[in-house]
PDB file of C-alpha atoms in Angstrom:
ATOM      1  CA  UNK A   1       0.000   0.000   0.000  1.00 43.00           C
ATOM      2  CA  UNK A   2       1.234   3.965  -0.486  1.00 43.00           C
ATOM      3  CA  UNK A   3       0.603   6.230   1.950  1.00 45.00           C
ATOM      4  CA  UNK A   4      -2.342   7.602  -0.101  1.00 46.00           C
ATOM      5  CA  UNK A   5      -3.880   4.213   0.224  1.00 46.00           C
ATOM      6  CA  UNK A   6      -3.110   2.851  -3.454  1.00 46.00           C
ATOM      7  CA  UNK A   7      -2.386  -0.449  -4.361  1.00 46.00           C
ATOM      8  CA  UNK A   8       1.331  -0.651  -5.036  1.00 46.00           C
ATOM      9  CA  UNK A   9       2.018  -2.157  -8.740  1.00 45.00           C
ATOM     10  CA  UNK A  10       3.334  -5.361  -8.438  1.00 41.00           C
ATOM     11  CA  UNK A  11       4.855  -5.267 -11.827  1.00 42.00           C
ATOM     12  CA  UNK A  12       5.895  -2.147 -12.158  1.00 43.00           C
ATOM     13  CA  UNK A  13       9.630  -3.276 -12.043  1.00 44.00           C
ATOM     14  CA  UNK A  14       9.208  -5.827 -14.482  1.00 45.00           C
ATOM     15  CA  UNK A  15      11.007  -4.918 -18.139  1.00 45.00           C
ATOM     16  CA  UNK A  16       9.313  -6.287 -21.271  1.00 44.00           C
ATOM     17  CA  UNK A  17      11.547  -7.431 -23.762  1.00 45.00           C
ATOM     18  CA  UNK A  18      11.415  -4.849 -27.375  1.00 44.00           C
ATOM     19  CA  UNK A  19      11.013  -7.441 -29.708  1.00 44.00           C
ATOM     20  CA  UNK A  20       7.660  -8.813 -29.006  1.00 43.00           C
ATOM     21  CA  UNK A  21       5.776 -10.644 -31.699  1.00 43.00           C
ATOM     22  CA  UNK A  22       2.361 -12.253 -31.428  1.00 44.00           C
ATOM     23  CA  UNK A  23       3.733 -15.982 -31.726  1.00 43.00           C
ATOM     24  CA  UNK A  24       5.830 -15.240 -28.474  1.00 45.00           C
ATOM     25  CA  UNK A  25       8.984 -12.798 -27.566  1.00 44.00           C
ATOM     26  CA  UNK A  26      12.605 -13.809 -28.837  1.00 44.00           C
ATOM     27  CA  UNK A  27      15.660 -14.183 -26.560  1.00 45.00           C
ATOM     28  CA  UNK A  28      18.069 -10.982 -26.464  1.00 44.00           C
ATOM     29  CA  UNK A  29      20.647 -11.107 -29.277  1.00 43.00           C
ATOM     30  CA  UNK A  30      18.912 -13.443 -31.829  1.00 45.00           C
ATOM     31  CA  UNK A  31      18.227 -11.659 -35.350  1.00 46.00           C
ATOM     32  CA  UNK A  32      15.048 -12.399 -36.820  1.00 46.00           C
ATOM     33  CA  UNK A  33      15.362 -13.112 -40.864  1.00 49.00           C
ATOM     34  CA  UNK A  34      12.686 -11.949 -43.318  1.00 51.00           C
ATOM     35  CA  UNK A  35      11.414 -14.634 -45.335  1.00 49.00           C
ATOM     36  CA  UNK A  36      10.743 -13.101 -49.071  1.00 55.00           C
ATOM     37  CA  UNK A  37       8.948 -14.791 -52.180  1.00 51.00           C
ATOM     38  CA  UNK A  38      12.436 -14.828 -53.683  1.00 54.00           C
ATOM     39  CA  UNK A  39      14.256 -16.488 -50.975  1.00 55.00           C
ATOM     40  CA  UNK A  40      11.592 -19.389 -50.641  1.00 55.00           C
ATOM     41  CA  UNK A  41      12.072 -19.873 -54.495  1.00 51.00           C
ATOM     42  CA  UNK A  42      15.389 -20.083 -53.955  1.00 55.00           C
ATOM     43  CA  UNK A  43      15.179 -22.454 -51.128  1.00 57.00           C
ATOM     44  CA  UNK A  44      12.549 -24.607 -53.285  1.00 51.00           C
ATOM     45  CA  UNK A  45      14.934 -25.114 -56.252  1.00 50.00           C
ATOM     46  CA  UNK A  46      17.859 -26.152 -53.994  1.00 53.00           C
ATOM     47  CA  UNK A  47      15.859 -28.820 -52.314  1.00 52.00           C
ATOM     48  CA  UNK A  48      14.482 -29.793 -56.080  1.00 50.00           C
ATOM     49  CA  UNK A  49      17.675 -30.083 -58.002  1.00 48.00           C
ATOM     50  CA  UNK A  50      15.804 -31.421 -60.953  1.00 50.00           C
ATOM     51  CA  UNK A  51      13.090 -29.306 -61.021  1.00 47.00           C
ATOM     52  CA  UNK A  52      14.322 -26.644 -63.148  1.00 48.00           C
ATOM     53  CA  UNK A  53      15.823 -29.402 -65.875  1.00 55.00           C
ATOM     54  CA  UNK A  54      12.692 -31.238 -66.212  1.00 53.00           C
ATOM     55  CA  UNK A  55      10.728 -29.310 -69.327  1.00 55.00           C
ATOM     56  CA  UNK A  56       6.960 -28.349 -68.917  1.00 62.00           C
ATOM     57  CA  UNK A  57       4.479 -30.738 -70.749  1.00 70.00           C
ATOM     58  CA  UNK A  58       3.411 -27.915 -72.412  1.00 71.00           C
ATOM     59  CA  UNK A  59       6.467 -28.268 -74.613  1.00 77.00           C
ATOM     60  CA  UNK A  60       6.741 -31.496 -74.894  1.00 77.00           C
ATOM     61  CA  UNK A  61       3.549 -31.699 -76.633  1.00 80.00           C
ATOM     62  CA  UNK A  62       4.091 -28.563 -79.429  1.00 84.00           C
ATOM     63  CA  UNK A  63       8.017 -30.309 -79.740  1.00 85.00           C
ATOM     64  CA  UNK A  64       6.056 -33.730 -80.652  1.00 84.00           C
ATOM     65  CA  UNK A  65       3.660 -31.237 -82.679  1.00 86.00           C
ATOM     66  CA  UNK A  66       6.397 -29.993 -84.950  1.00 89.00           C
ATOM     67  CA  UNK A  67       7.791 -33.117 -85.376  1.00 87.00           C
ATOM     68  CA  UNK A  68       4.671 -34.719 -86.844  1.00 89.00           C
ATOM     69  CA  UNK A  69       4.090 -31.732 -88.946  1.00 91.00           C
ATOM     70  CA  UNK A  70       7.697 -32.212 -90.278  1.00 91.00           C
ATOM     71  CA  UNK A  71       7.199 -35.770 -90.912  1.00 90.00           C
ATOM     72  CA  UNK A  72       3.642 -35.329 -92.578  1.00 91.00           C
ATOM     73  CA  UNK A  73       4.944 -32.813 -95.076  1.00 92.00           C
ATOM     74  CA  UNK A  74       7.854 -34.788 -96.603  1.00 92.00           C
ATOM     75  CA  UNK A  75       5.218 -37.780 -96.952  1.00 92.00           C
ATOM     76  CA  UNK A  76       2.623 -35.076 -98.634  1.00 93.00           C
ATOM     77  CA  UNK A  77       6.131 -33.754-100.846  1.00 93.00           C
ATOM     78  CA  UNK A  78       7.423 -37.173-101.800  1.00 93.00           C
ATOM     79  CA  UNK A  79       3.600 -38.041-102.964  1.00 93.00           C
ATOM     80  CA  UNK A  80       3.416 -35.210-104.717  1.00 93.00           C
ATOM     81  CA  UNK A  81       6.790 -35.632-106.386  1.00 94.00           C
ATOM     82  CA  UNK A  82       5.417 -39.301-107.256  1.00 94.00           C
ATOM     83  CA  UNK A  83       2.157 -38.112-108.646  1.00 94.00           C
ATOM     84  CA  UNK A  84       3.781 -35.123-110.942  1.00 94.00           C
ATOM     85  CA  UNK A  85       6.274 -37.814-112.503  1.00 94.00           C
ATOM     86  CA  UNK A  86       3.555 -40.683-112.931  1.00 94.00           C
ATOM     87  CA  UNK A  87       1.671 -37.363-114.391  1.00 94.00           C
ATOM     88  CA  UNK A  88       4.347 -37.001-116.895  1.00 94.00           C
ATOM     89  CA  UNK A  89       4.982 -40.529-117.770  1.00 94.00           C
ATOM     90  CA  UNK A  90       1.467 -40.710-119.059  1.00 94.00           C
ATOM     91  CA  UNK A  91       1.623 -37.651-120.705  1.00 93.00           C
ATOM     92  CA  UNK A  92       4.847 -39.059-122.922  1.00 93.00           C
ATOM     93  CA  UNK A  93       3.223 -42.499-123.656  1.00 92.00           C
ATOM     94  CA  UNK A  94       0.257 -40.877-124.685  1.00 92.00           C
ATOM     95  CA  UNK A  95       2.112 -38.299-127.274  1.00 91.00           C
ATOM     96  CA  UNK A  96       4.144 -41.341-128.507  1.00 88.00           C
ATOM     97  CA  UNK A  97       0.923 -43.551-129.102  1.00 88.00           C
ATOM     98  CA  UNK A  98      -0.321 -40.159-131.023  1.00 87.00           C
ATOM     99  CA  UNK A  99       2.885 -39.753-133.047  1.00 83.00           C
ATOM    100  CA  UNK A 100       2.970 -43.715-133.574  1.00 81.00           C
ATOM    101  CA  UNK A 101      -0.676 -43.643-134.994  1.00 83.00           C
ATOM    102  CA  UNK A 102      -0.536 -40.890-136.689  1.00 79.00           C
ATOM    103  CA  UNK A 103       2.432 -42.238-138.265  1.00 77.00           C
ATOM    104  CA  UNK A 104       1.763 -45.664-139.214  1.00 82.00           C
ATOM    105  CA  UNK A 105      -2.176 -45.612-139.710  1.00 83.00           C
ATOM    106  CA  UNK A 106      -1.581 -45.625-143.509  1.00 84.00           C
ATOM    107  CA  UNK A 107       0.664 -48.897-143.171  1.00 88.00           C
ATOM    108  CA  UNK A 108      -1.504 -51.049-144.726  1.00 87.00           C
ATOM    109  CA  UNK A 109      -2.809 -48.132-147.537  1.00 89.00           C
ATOM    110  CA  UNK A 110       0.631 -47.880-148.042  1.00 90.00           C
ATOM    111  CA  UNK A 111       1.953 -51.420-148.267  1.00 89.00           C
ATOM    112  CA  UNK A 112      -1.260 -51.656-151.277  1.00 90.00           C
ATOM    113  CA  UNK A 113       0.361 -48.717-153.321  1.00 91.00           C
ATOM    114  CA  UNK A 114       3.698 -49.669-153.200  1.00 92.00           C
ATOM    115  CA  UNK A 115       2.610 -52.893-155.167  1.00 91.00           C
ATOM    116  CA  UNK A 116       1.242 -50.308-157.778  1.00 92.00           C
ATOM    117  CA  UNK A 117       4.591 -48.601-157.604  1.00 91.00           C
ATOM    118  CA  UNK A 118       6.247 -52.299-157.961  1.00 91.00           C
ATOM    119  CA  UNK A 119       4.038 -52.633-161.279  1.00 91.00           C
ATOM    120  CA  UNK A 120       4.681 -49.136-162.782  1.00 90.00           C
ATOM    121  CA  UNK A 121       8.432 -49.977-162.472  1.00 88.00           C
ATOM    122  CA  UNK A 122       7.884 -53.034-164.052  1.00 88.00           C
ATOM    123  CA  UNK A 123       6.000 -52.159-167.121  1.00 87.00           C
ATOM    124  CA  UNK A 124       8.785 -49.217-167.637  1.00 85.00           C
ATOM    125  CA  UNK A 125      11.924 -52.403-167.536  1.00 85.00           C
ATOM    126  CA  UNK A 126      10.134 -54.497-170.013  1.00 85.00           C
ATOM    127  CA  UNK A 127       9.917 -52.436-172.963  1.00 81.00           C
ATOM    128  CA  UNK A 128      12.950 -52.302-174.832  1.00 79.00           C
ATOM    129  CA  UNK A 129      15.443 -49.213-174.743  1.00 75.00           C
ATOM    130  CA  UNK A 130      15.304 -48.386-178.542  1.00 76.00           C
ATOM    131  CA  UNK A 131      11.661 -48.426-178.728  1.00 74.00           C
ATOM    132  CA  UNK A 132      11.816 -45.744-175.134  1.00 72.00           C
ATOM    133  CA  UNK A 133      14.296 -44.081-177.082  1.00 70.00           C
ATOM    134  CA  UNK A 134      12.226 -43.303-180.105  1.00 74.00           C
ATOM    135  CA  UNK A 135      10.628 -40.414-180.648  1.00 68.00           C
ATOM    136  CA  UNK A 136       6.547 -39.942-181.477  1.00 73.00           C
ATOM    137  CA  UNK A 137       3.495 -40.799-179.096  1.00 77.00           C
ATOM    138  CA  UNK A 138       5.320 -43.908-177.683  1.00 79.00           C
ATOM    139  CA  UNK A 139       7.717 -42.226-176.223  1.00 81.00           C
ATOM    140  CA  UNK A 140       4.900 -39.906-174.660  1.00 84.00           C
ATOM    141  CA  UNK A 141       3.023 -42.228-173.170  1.00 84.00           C
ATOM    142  CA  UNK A 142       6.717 -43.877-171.670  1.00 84.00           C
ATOM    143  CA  UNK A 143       7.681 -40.662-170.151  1.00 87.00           C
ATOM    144  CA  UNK A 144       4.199 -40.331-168.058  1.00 89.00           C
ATOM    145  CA  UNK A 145       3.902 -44.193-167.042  1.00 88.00           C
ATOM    146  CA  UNK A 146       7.724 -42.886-165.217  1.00 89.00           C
ATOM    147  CA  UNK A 147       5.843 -39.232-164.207  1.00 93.00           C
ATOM    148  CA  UNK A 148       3.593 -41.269-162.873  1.00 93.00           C
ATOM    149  CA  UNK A 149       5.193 -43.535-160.751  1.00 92.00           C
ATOM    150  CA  UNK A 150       7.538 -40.606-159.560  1.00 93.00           C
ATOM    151  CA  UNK A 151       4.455 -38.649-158.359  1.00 94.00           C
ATOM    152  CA  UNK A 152       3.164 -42.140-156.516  1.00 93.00           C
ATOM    153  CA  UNK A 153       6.401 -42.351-154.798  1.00 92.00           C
ATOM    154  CA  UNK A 154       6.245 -38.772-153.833  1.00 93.00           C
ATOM    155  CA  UNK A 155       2.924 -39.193-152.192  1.00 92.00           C
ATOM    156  CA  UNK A 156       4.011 -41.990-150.014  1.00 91.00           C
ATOM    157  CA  UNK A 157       7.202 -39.783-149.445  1.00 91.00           C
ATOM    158  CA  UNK A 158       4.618 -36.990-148.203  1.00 90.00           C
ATOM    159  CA  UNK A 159       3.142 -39.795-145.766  1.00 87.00           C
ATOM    160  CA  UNK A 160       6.486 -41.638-144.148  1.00 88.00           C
ATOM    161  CA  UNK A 161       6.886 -43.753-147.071  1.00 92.00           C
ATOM    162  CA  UNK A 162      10.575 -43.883-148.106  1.00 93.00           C
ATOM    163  CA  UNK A 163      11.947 -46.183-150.979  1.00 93.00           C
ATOM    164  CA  UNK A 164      14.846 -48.314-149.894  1.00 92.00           C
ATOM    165  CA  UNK A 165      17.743 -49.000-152.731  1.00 88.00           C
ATOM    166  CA  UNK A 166      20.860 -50.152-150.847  1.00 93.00           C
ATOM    167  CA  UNK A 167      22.998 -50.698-153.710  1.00 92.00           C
ATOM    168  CA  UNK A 168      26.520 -50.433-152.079  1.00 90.00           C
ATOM    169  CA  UNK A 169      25.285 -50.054-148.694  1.00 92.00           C
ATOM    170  CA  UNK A 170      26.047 -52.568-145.809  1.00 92.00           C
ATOM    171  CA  UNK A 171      23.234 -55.548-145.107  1.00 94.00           C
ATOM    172  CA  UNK A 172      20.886 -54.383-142.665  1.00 94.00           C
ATOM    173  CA  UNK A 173      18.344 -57.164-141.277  1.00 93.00           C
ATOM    174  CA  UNK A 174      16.073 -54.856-140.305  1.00 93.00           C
ATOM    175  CA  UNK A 175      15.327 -53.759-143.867  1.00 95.00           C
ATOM    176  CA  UNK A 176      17.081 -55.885-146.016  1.00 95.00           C
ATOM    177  CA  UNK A 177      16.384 -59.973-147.323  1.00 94.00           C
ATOM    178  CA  UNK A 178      19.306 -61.747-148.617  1.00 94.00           C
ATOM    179  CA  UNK A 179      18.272 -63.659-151.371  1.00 94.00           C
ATOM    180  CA  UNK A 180      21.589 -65.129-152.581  1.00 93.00           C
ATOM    181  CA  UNK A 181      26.051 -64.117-151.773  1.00 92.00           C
ATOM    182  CA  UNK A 182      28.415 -63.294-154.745  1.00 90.00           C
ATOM    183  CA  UNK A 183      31.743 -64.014-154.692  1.00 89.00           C
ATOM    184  CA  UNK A 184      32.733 -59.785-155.431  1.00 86.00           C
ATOM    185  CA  UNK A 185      36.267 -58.727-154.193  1.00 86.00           C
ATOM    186  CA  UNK A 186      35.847 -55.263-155.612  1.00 88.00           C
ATOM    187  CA  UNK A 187      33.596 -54.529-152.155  1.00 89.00           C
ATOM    188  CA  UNK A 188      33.814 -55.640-148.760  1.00 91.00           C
ATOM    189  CA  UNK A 189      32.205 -58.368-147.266  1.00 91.00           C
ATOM    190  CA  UNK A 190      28.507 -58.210-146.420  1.00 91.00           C
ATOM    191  CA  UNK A 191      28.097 -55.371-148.863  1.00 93.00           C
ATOM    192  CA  UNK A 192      24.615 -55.121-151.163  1.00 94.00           C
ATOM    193  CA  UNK A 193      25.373 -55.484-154.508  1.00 92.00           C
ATOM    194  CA  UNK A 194      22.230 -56.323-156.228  1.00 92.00           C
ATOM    195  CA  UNK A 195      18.503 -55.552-155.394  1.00 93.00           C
ATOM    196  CA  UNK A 196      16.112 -58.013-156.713  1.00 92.00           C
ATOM    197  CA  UNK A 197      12.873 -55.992-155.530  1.00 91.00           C
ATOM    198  CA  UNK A 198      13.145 -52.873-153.676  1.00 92.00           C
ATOM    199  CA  UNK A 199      12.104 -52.148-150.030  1.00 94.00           C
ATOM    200  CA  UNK A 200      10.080 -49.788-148.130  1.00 95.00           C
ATOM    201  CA  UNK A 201      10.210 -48.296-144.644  1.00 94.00           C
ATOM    202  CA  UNK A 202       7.533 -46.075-142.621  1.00 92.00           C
ATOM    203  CA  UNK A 203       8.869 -43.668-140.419  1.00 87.00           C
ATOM    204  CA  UNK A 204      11.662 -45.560-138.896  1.00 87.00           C
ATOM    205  CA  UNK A 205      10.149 -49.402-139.635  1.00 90.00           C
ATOM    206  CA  UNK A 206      10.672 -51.887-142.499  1.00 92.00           C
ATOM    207  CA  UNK A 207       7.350 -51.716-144.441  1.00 93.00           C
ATOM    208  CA  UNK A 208       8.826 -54.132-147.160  1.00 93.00           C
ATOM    209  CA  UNK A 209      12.841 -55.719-146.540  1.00 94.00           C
ATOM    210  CA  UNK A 210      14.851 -55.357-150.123  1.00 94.00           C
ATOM    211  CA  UNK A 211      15.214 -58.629-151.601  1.00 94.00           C
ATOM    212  CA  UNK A 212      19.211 -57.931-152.171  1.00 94.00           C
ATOM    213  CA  UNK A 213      22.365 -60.420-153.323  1.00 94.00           C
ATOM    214  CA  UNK A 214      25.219 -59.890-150.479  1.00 94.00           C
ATOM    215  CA  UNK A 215      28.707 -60.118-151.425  1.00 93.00           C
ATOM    216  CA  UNK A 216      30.686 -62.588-149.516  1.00 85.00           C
TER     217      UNK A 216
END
């Protein structure tokens, strides 16, 4: 009690520590560390080592993405590369066939006239050289049985049609027909010295071989 009949504070003496906090008061000399979002990061990573090399899904899946995309165009390029050349293939055969029948639809027209050719050429051989020779309306009539046949061969000239007459040539058995060898040192071996019946070629085929004698 005071002598103006207070109560005396009992605590009055006691000394409350300065750094107080609500969870309870911290011994004299400790220093109290302030925890930051940064510094728990940190702390995260270092107890997850491989955390930060481990890549999101998120990447994993637009990576795997790509890589189809990548594979899915060079199938859709090579395709197209396939389908352009099969393209062009076709387009060849198909101007070949043209040319080819173009070419050789007259073959069997033009295996008929050169018989007609054949017989115009005959009918000029057999008559005798003194009666071609003489002059008057014989002669005339001579001269255009041999117009004639020259136009004729001209025509099939105009169509492919090509007279073959290999005198001197080599033997080719793609347009020649031996008939018969003579013994002929004068030339070399397997060299056409006689045609029996001339030949005929369309474009670049044998319409008719030469009948020819080969010398041996």
């Amino acid at each position: 009690m005071t002598n103006n009949g207070t109560p005396k504070n009992l605590h009055h003496n006691r000394q409350i520590h300065p750094h107080h906090s609500q969870g309870g008061t911290h011994q004299e000399g400790q220093d109290i560390e302030k925890v930051t979002p940064e510094h728990s990061a940190r702390e995260a990573a270092s107890e997850s080592p491989d955390a930060a090399s481990v890549p999101p899904r998120g990447a994993e899946d637009a990576h795997d993405a790509i890589a189809r995309l990548v594979a899915e165009n060079v199938d859709l390029k090579d395709r197209l590369l396939r389908a352009l050349a099969d393209a062009e293939n076709v387009r060849r055969r198909a101007e070949r066939e043209l040319n080819d029948m173009r070419q050789y639809a007259v073959t069997k027209f033009a295996g008929d006239m050169v018989n007609v050719a054949d017989n115009l050429e005959r009918a000029i051989d057999s008559l005798p050289a003194e009666l071609r020779g003489n002059a008057g309306p014989f002669k005339t009539f001579v001269e255009g049985v041999e117009l004639t046949e020259k136009e004729l061969l001209r025509s099939l000239e105009a169509h492919g049609v090509k007279k073959l007459d290999p005198v001197g040539n080599g033997f080719d058995p793609h347009f020649h027909e031996a008939m018969f060898q003579v013994q002929d040192q004068s030339v070399p071996s397997g060299t056409v010295t006689t045609v029996v019946q001339p030949g005929y070629k369309i474009g670049s085929r044998s319409l008719r071989p030469a009948k020819v004698g080969v010398a041996s």
